[in-house]
mmCIF file of C-alpha atoms in Angstrom:
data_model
loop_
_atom_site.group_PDB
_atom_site.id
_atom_site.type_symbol
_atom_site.label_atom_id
_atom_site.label_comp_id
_atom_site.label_asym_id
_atom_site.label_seq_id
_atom_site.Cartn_x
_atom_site.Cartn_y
_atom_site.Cartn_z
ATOM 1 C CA UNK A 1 96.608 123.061 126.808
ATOM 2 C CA UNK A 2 97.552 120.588 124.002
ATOM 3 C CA UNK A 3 98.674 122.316 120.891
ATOM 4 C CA UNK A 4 96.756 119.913 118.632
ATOM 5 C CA UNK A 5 93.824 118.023 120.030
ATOM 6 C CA UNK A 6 91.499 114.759 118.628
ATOM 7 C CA UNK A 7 88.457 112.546 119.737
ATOM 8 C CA UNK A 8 90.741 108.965 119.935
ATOM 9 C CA UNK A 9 87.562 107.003 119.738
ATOM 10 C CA UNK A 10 87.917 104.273 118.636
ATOM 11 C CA UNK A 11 85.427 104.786 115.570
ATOM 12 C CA UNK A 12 83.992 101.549 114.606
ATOM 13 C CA UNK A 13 82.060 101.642 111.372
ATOM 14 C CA UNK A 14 80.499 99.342 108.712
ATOM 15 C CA UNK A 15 81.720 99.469 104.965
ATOM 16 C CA UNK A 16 80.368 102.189 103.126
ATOM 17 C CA UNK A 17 79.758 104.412 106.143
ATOM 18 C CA UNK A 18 80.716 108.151 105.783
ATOM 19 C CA UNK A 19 82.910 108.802 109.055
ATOM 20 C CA UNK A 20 84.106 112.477 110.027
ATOM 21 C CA UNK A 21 86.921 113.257 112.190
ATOM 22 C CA UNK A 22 87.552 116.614 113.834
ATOM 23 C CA UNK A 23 90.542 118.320 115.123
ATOM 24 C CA UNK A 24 91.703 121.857 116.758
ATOM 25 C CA UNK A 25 94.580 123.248 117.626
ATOM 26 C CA UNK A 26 95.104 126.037 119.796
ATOM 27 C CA UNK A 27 97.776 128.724 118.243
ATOM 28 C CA UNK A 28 95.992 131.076 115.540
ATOM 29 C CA UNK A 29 99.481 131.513 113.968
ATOM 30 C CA UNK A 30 99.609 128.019 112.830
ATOM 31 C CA UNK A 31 100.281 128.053 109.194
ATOM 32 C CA UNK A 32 99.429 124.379 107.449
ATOM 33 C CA UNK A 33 97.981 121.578 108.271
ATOM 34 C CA UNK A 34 97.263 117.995 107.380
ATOM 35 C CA UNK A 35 96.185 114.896 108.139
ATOM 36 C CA UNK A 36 98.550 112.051 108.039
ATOM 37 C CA UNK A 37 97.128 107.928 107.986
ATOM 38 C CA UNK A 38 99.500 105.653 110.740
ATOM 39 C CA UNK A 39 98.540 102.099 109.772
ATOM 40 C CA UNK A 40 99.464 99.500 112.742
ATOM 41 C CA UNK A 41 103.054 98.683 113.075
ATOM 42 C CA UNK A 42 104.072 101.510 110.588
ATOM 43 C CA UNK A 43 105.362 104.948 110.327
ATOM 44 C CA UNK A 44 102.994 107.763 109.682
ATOM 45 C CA UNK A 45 102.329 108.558 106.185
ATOM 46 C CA UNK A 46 100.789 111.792 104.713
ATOM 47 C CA UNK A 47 97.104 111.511 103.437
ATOM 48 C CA UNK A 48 96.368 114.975 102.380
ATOM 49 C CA UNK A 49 96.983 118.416 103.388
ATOM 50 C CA UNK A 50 94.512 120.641 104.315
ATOM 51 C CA UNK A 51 94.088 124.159 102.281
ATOM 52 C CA UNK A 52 91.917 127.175 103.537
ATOM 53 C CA UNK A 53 89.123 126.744 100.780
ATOM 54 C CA UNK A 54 88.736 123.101 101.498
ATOM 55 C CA UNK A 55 89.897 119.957 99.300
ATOM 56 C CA UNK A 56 89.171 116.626 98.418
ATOM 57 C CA UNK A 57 91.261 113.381 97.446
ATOM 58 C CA UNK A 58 88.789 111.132 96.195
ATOM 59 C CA UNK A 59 86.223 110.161 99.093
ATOM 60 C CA UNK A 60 88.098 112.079 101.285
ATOM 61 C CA UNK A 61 87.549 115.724 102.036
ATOM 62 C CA UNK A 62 89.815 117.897 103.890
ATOM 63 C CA UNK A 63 88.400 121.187 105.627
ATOM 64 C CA UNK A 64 89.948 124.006 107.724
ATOM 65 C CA UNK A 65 88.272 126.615 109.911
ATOM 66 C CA UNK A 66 90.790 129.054 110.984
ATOM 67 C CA UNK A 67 88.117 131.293 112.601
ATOM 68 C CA UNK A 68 87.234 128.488 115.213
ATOM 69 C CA UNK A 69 90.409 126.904 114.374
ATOM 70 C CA UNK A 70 89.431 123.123 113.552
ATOM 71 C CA UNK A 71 90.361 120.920 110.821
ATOM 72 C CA UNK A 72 88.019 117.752 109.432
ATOM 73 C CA UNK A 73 88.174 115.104 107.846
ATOM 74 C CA UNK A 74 85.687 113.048 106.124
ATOM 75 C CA UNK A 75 85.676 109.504 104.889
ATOM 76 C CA UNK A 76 82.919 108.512 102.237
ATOM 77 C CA UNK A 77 81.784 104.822 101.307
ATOM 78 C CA UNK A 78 84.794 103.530 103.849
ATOM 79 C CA UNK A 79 86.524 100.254 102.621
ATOM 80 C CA UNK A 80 88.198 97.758 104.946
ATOM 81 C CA UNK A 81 91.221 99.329 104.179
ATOM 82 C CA UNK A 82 90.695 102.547 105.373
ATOM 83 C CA UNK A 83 91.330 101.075 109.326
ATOM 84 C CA UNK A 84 93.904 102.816 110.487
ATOM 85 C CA UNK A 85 94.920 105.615 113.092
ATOM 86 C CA UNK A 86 94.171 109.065 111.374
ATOM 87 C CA UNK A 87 96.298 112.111 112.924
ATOM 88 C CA UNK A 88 96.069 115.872 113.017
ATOM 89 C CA UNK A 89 99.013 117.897 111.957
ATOM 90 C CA UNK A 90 99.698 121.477 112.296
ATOM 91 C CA UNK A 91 102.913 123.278 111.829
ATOM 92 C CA UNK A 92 103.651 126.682 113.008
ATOM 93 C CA UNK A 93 107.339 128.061 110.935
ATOM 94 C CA UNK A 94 107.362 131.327 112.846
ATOM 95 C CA UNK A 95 109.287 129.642 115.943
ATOM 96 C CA UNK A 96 111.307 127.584 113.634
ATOM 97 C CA UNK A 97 109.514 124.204 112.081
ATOM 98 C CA UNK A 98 107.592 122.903 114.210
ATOM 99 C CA UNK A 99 104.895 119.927 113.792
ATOM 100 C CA UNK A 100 102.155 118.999 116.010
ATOM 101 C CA UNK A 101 100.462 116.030 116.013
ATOM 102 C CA UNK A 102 97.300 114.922 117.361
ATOM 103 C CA UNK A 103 96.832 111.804 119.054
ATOM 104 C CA UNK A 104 95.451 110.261 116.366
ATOM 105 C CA UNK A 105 92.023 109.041 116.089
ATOM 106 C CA UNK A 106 91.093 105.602 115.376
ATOM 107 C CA UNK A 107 88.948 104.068 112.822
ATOM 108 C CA UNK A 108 88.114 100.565 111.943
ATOM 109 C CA UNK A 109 85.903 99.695 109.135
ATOM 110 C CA UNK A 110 84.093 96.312 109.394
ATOM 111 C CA UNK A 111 82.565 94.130 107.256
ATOM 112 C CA UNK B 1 114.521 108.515 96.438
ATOM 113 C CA UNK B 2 114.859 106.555 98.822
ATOM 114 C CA UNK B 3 113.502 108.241 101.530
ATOM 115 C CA UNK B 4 114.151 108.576 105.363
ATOM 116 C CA UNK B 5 116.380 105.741 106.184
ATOM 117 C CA UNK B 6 117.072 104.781 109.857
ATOM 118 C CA UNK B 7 119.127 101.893 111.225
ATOM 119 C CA UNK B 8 118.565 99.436 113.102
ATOM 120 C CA UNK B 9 115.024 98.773 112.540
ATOM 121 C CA UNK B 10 115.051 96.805 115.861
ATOM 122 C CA UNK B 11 117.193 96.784 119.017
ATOM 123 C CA UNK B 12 117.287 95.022 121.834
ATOM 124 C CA UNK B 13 119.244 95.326 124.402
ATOM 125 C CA UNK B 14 119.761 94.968 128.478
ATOM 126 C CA UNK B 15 118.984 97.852 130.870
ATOM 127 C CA UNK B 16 122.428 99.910 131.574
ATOM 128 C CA UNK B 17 123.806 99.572 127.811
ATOM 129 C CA UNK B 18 124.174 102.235 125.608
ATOM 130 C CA UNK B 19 121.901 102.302 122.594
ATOM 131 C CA UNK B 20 122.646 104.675 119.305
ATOM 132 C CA UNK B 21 119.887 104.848 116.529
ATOM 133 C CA UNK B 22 121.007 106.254 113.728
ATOM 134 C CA UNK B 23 118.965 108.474 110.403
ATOM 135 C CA UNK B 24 119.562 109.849 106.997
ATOM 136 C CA UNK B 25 116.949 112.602 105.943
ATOM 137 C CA UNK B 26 115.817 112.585 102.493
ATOM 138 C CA UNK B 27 118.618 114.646 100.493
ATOM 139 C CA UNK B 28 117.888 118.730 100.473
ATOM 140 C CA UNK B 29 115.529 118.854 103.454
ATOM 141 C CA UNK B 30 116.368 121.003 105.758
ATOM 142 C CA UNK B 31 114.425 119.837 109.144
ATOM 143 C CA UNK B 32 115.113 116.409 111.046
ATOM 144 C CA UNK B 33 112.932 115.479 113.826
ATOM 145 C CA UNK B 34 113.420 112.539 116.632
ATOM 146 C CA UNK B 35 110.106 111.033 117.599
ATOM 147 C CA UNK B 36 109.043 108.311 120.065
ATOM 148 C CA UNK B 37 105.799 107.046 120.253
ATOM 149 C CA UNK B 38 104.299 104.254 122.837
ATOM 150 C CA UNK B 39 100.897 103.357 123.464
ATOM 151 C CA UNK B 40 100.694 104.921 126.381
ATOM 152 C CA UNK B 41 101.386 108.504 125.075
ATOM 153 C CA UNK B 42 101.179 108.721 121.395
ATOM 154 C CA UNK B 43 103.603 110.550 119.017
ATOM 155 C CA UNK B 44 106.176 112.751 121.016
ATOM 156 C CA UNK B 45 108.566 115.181 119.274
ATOM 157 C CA UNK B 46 112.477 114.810 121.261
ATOM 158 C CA UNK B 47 114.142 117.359 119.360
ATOM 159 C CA UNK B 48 114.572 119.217 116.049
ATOM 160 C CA UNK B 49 116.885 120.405 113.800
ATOM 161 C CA UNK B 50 117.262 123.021 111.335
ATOM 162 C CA UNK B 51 120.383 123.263 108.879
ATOM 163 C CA UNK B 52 122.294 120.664 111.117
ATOM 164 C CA UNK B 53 121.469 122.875 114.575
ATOM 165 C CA UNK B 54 119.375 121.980 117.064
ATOM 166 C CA UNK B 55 116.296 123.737 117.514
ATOM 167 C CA UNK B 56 113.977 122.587 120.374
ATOM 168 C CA UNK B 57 115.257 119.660 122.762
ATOM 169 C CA UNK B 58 112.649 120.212 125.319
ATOM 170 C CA UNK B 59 111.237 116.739 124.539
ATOM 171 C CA UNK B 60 114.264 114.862 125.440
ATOM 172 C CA UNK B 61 113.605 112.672 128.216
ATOM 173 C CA UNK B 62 116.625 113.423 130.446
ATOM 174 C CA UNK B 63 120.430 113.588 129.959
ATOM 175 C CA UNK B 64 120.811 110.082 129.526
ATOM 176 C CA UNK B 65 119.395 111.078 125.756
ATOM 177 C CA UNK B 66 121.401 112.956 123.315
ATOM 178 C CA UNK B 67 121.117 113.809 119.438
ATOM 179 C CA UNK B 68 123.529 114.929 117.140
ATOM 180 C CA UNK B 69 123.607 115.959 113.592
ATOM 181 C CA UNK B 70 127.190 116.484 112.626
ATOM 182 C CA UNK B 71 126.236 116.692 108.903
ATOM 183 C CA UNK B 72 123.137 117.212 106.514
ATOM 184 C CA UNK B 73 122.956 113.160 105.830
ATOM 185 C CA UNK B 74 123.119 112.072 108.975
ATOM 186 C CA UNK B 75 122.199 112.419 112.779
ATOM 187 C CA UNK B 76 122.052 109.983 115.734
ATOM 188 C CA UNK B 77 119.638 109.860 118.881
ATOM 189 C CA UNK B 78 121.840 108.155 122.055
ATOM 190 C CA UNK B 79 120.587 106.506 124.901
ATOM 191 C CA UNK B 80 123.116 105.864 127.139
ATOM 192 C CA UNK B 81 122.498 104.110 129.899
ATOM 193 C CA UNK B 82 119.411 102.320 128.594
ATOM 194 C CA UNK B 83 116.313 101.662 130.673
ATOM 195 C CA UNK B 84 113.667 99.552 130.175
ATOM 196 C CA UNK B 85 111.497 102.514 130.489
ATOM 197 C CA UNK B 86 112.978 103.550 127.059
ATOM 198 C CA UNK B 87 111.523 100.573 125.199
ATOM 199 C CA UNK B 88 109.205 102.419 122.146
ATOM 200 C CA UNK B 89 109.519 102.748 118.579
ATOM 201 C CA UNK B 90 111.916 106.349 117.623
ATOM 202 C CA UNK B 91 111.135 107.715 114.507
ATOM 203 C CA UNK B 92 113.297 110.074 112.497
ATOM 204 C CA UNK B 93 111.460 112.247 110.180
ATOM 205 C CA UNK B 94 112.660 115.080 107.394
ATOM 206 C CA UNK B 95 111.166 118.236 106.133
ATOM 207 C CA UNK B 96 112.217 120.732 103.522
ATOM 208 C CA UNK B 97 112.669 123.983 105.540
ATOM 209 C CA UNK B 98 110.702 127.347 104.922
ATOM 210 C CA UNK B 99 107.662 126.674 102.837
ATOM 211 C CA UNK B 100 103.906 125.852 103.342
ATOM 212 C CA UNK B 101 102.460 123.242 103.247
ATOM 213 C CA UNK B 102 105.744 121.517 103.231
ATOM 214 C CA UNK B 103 105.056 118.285 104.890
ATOM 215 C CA UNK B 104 107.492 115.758 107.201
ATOM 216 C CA UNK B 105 108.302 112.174 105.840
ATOM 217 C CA UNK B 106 109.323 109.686 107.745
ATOM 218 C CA UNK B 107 111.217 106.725 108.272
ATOM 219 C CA UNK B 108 110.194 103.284 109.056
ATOM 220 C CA UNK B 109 111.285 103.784 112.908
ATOM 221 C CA UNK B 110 113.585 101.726 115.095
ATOM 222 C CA UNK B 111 111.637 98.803 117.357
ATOM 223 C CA UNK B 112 113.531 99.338 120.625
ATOM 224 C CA UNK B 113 113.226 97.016 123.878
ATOM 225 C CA UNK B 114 114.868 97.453 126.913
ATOM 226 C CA UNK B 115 114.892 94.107 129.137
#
């Protein structure tokens, strides 16, 4: 079983659409987690990191569920720019440093 | 700063030759991680370091891949001999070591084709 898993879609939405993305992972002793933005061409970049009581960067909103052990993200009033592959990261430091990444979800806001 | 630098940003090269891609973690992080991602199967950890010693190489392909990180600035990922199988983008990434919510930065990856 995949340490980190995500929906790929692709998720095809018009401007202003709210869009959600979900995640789990599948070791309870992961410790944090975030979601990083990979625009085409490009490294992966952080977008926000997720926190147990929920948080929220603007129109995006971070939540973690360690009891069922997902992580969302949701996307309010998407712009154009927001098309881009969104990944799921978890990191477990107890054997070491180690970050798991989804495979990244992908979203494409149209006109 | 300046970030995670790697060098070359592209490479090509001809099967059988030996390719080195080098990285420079952002100064005072701990944690340097070799990716290589491809369409065809996403974002894969190689191997990882912590405080210049390697960590988890499971992810490395085969022997004809080594890393090295003789110093805290600096590591290398070798390929050596190339195949064209090996053509992806390798990313080096840095992380300070030992506290949450500490997140990985990378670099802007190496473009690497195999003919």
């Amino acid at each position: 079983r995949k340490e980190v898993e995500q929906d790929p879609g692709p998720f095809n939405v018009p401007e202003g659409a709210t869009v959600a993305f979900n995640c789990t992972y599948s070791n309870s002793a992961s410790q944090s987690f975030f979601w990083y933005r990979q625009d085409c061409r490009k490294e992966p970049k952080l977008l926000m990191s997720v926190y147990s009581s929920g948080n929220e960067d603007g129109r995006f909103t971070a939540q973690l569920n360690r009891a069922s052990q997902y992580i969302s993200l949701l996307i309010r009033d998407s712009k154009l720019s927001d098309s881009a592959t969104y990944l799921c990261v978890v990191n477990k430091m107890d054997t070491g440093n180690q970050f798991y990444f989804g495979t990244g979800t992908s979203l494409t806001v149209i006109p | 700063d300046a970030g995670v630098i790697q060098s070359p940003r592209h490479e090509v090269t001809e099967m059988g030759q030996e390719v080195t891609l080098r990285c420079k973690p952002i100064s005072g992080h701990n944690s340097l991680f070799w990716y290589r991602q491809t369409m065809m199967r996403g974002l894969e950890l190689l191997i990882y370091f912590n405080n210049n010693v390697p960590i988890d190489d499971s992810g490395m392909p085969e022997d004809r891949f080594s890393a090295k990180m003789p110093n805290a600035s600096f590591s290398t990922l070798k390929i050596q001999p190339s195949e064209p199988r090996d053509s992806a983008v390798y990313f080096c990434a840095s992380s300070p070591l030992g506290g949450y919510q500490e997140t990985q930065y990378f670099g802007p990856g190496t473009r690497l084709l195999v003919l």
